[in-house]
Short mmCIF file of C-alpha atoms in Angstrom, two decimals:
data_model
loop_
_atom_site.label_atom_id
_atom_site.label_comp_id
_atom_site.label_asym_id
_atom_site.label_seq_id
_atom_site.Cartn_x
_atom_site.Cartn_y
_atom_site.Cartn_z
CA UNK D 36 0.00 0.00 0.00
CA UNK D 37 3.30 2.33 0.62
CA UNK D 38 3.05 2.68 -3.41
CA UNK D 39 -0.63 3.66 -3.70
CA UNK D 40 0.39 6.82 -0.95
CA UNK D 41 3.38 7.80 -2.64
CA UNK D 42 1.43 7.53 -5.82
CA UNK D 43 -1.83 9.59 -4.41
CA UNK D 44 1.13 11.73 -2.81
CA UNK D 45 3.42 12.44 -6.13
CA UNK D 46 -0.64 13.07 -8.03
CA UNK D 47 -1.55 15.83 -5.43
CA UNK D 48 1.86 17.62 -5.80
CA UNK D 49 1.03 17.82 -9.42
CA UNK D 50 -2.10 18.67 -9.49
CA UNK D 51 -1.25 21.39 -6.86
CA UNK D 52 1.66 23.29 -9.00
CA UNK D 53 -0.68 22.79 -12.17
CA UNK D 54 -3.33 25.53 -10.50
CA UNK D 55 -0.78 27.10 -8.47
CA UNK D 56 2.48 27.10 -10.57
CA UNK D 57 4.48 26.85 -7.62
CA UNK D 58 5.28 23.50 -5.22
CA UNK D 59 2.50 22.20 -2.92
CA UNK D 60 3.21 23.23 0.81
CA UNK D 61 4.82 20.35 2.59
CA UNK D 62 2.27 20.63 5.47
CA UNK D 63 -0.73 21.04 3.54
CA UNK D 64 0.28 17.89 1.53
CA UNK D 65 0.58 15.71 4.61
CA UNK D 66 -2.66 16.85 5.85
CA UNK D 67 -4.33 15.99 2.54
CA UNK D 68 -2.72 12.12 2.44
CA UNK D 69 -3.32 11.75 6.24
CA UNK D 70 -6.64 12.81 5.51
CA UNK D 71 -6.70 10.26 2.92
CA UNK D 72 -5.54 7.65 5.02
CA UNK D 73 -7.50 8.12 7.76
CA UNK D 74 -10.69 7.84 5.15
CA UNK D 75 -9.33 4.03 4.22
CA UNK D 76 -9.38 2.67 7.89
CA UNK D 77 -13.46 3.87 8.31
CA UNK D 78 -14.69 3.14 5.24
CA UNK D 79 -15.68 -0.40 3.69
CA UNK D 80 -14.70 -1.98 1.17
CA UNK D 81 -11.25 -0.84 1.56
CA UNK D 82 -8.30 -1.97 3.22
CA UNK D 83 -6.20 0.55 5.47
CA UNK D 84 -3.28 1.39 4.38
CA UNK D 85 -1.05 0.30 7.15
CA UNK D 86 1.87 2.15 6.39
CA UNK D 87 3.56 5.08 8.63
CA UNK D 88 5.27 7.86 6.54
CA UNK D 89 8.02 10.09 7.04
CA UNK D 90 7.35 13.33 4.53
CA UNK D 91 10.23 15.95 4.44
CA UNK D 92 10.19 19.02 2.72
CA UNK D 93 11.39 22.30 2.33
CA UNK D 94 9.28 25.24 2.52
CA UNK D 95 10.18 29.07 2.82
CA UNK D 96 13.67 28.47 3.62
CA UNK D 97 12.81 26.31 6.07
CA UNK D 98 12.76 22.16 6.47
CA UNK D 99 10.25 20.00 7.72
CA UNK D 100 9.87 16.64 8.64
CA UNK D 101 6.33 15.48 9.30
CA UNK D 102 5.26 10.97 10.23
CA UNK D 103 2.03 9.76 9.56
CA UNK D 104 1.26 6.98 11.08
CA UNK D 105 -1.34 4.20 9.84
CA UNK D 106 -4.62 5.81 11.15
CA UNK D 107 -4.13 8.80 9.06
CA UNK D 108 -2.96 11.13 12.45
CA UNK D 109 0.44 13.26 11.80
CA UNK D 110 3.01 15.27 13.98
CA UNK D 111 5.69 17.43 12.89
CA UNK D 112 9.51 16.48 14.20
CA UNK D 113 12.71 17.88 14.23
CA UNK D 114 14.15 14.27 14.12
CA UNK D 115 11.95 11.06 14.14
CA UNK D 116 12.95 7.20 13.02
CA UNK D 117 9.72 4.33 12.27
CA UNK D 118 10.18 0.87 11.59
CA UNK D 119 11.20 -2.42 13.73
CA UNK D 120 13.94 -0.53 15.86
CA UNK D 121 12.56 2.86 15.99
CA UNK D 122 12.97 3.09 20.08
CA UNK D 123 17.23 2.54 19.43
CA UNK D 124 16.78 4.88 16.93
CA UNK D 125 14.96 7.48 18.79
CA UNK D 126 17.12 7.61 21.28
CA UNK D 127 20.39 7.89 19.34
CA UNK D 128 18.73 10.75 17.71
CA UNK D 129 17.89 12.51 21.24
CA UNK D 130 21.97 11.66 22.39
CA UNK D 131 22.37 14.22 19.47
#
């Protein structure tokens, strides 16, 4: 399913800088594929799409890193790790 968000991800980008003519803000796109996401694990029919994401992005000279995590709910983070050994890598970030 990590291919049907980056794909809904990569066609919201576009369709964004095709009315816009400039990139899609990297907070407004996680909101839109979190709200997305969060759509697949209440409706039926469908199958959630158990994946967390980690979206960076860099918008008015500034970064951003943003994880959302199956249910569709996001959080921006300075520094954040997801996976099987997310907790070791958590705190090696935090030793930083």
């Amino acid at each position: 399913m990590s291919e049907v968000a980056c794909a809904h991800s990569s066609k919201l980008a576009q369709q964004y800088y095709l009315v816009y003519q400039v990139p899609i803000p990297t907070a407004q796109l996680v909101r839109r594929v979190a709200s997305v996401m969060q759509e697949y694990t209440q409706s039926g029919g469908v199958c959630p799409f158990g994946v967390s994401l980690l979206v960076c992005g860099w918008n008015e000279g500034q970064p951003y890193l943003f994880q959302s995590d199956p249910s569709g709910a996001y959080l921006a983070w300075k520094a954040t790790a997801v996976g099987k050994n997310y907790v070791n890598g958590k705190t090696s970030l935090e030793k930083r």
